[in-house]
CSV table of C-alpha atoms in Angstrom, one decimal:
chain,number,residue,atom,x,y,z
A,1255,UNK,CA,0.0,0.0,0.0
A,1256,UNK,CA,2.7,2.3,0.6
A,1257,UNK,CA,4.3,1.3,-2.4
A,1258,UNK,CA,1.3,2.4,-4.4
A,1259,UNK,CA,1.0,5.4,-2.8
A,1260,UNK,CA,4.5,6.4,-3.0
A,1261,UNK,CA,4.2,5.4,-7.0
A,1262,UNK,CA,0.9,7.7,-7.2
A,1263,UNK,CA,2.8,10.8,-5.6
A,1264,UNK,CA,5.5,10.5,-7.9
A,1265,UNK,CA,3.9,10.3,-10.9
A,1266,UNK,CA,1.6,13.2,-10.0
A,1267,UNK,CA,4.5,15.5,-9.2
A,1268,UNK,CA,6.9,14.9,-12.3
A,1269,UNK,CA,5.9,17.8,-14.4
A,1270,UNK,CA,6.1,20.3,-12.0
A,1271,UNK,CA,9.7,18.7,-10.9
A,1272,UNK,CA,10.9,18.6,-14.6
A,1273,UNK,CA,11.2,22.5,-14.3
A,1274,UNK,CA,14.1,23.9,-12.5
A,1275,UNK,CA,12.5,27.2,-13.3
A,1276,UNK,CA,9.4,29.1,-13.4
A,1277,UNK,CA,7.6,32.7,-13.4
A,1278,UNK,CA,4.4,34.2,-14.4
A,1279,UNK,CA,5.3,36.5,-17.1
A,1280,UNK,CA,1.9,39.2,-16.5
A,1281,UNK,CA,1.0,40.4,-13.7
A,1282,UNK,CA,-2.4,38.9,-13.1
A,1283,UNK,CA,-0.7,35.8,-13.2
A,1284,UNK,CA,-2.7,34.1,-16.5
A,1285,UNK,CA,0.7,33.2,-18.4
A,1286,UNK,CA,2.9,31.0,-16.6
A,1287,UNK,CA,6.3,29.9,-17.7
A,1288,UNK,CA,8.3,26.6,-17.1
A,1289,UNK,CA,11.7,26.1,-18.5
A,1290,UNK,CA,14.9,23.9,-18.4
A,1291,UNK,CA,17.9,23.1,-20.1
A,1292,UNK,CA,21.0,21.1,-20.7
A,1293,UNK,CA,24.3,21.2,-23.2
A,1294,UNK,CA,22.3,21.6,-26.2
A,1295,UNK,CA,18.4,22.3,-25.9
A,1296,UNK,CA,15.6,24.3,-23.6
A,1297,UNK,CA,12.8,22.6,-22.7
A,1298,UNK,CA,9.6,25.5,-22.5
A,1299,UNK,CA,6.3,24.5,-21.2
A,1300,UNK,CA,3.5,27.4,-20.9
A,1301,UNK,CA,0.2,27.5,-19.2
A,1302,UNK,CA,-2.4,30.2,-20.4
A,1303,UNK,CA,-6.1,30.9,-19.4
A,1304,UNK,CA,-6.8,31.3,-23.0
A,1305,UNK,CA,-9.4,29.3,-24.7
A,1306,UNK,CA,-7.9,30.0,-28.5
A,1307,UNK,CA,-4.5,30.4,-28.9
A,1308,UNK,CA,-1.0,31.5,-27.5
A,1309,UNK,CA,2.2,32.6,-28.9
A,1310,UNK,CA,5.8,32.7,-27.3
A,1311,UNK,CA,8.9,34.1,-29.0
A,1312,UNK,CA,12.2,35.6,-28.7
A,1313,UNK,CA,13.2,39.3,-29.3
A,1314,UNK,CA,16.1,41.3,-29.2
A,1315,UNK,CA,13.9,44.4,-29.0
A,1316,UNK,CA,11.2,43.3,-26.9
A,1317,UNK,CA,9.0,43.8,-30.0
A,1318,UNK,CA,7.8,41.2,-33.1
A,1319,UNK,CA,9.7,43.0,-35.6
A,1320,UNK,CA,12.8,40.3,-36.4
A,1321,UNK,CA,11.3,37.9,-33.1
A,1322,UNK,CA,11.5,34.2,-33.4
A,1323,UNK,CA,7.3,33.3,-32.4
A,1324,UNK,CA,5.9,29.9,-32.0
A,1325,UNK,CA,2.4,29.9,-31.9
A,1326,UNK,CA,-0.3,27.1,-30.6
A,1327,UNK,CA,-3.7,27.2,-31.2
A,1328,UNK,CA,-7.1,25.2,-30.9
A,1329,UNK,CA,-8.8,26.1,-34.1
A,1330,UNK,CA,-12.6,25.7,-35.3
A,1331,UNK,CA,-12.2,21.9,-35.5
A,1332,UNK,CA,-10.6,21.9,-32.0
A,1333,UNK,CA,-7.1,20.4,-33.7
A,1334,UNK,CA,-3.9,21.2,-32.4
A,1335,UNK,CA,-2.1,23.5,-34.2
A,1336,UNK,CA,2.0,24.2,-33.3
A,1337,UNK,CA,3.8,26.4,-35.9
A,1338,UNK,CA,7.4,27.8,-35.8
A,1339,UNK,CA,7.2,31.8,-37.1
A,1340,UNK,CA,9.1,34.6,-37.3
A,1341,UNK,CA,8.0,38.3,-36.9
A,1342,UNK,CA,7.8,40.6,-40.0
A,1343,UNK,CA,10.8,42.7,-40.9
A,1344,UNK,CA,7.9,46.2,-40.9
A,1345,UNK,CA,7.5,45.6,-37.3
A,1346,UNK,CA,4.1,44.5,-35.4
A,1347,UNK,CA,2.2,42.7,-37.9
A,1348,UNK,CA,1.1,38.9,-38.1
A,1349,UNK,CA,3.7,36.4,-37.8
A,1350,UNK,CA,5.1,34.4,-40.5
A,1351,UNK,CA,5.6,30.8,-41.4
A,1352,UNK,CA,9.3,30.3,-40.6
A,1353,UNK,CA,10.5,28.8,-44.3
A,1354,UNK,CA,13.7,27.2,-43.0
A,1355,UNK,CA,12.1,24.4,-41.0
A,1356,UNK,CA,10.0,23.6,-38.3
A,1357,UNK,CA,12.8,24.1,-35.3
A,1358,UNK,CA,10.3,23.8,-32.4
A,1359,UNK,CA,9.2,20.4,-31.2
A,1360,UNK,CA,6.2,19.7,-29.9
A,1361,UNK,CA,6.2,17.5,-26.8
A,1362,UNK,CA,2.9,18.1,-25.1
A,1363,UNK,CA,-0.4,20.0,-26.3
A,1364,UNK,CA,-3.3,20.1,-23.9
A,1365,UNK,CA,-6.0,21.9,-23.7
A,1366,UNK,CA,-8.8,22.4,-20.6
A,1367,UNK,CA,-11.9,24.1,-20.7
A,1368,UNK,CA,-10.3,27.3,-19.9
A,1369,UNK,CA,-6.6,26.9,-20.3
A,1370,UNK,CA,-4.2,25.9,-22.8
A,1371,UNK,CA,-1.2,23.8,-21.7
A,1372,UNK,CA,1.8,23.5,-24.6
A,1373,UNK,CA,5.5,22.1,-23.9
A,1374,UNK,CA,8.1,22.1,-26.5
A,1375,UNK,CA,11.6,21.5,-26.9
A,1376,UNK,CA,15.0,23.5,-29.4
A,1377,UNK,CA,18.2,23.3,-29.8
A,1378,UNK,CA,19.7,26.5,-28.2
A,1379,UNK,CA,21.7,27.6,-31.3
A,1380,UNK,CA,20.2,27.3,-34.5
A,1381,UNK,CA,21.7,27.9,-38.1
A,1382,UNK,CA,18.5,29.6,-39.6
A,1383,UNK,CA,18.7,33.5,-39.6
A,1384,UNK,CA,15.0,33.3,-38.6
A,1385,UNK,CA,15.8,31.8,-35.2
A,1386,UNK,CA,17.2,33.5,-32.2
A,1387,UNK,CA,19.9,31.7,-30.5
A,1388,UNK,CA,19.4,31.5,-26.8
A,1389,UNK,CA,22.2,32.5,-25.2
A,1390,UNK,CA,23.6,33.1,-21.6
A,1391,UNK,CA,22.5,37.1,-21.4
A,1392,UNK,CA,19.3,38.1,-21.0
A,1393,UNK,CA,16.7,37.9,-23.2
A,1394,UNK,CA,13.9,39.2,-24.0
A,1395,UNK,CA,10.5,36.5,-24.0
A,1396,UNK,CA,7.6,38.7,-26.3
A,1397,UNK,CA,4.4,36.5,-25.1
A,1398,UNK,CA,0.5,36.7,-26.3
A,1399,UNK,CA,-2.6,35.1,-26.1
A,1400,UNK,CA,-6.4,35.4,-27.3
A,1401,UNK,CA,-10.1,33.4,-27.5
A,1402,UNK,CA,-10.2,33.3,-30.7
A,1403,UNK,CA,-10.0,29.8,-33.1
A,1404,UNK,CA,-7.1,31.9,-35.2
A,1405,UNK,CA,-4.7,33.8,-34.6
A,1406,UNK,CA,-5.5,37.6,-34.4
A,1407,UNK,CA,-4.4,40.9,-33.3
A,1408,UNK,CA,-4.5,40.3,-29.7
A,1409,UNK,CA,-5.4,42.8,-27.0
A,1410,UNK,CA,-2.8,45.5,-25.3
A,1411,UNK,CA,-3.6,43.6,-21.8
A,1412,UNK,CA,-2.8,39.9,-23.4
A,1413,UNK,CA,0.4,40.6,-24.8
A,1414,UNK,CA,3.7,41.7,-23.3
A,1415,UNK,CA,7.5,41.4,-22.8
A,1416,UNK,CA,9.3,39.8,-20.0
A,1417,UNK,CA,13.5,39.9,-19.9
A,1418,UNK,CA,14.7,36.3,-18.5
A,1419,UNK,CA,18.1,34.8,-18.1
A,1420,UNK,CA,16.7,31.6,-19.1
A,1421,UNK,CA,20.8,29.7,-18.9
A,1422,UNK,CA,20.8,30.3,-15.2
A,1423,UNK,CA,21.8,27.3,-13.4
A,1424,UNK,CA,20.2,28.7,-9.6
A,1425,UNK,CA,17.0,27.0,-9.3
A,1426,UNK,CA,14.1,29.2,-9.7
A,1427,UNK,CA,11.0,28.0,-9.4
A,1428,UNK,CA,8.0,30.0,-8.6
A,1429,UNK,CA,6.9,28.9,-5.5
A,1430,UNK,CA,5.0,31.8,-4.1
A,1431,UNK,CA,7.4,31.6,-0.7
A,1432,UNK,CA,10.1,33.2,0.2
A,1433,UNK,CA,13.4,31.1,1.9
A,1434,UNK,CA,13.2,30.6,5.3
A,1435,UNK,CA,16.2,32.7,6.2
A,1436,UNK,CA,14.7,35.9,4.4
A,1437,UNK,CA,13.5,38.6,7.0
A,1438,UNK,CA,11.3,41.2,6.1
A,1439,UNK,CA,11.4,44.8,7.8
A,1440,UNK,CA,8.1,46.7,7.4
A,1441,UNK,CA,8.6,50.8,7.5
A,1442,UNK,CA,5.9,53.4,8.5
């Protein structure tokens, strides 16, 4: 029985154990970030309360002109739909099909009755000038999200920018407490 139980606990915590880092990237907390990484590739699992679609990229300006976007979305049919793109070279427009290959992979699409769930997996430096390289500075994560069943021009409070050091080797997960030898001094 304890066997069982110990099996049960496991297997209920491994996502949120595969993550040595985390943050909520607004600040009503609907966009939630995972992430890890090894020698060669970054593991990135979002959570959104979004019912339609969500995008994630990579920007040097904190902007879609020149960012490296991938986009999931639940479309009318209620597929799955993961797409690698690029933002347009005139600045904040709809993204584009990346045409040098498909450099995301998918590992996990789910989506709830008010959340959408997506984990995916790239190599950390890529050779297509499309891509952004992820690097040990910090960089700047463009995010967005919307209801719709295709991707659209999404609102100025679903969208934002978020500078990460996503190589940093201290674990950082979000855990909404503060370490036990932190003291707090309240002024008046």
């Amino acid at each position: 029985m304890i066997f069982l139980l110990a099996i049960v606990l496991l297997v209920g915590s491994s996502t949120a154990s595969e993550f040595n880092h985390s943050l909520y990237l607004d600040p009503i907390k609907n966009y939630k970030m995972s992430w890890s990484f090894d020698k060669t590739h970054i593991t990135v699992e979002v959570e959104v309360k979004a019912k339609g679609w969500i995008g994630w990229g990579l920007s040097s300006t904190g902007d879609m002109k020149g960012a490296d976007i991938v986009v999931a979305l639940v479309n009318e049919n209620n597929d799955h739909v993961f797409t690698d793109m690029h933002g347009s070279k005139e600045g904040n427009m709809k993204p584009i099909n990346d045409t040098q290959g498909q450099d995301y992979e998918l590992l996990d699409f789910e989506k709830k009755p008010l959340s959408i769930r997506v984990k995916f997996r790239r190599k950390l430096a890529l050779c297509n000038e499309e891509d952004k390289p992820i690097t040990s500075d910090t960089q700047r994560i463009i995010w967005a999200y919307g209801d719709d069943k295709e991707l659209r021009y999404h609102a100025s409070d679903k969208r934002g920018v978020h500078s990460v050091l996503l190589l940093d080797y201290a674990d950082r997960r979000d855990t909404g407490k503060l370490p036990n030898n932190t003291e707090s001094y309240e002024l008046r």
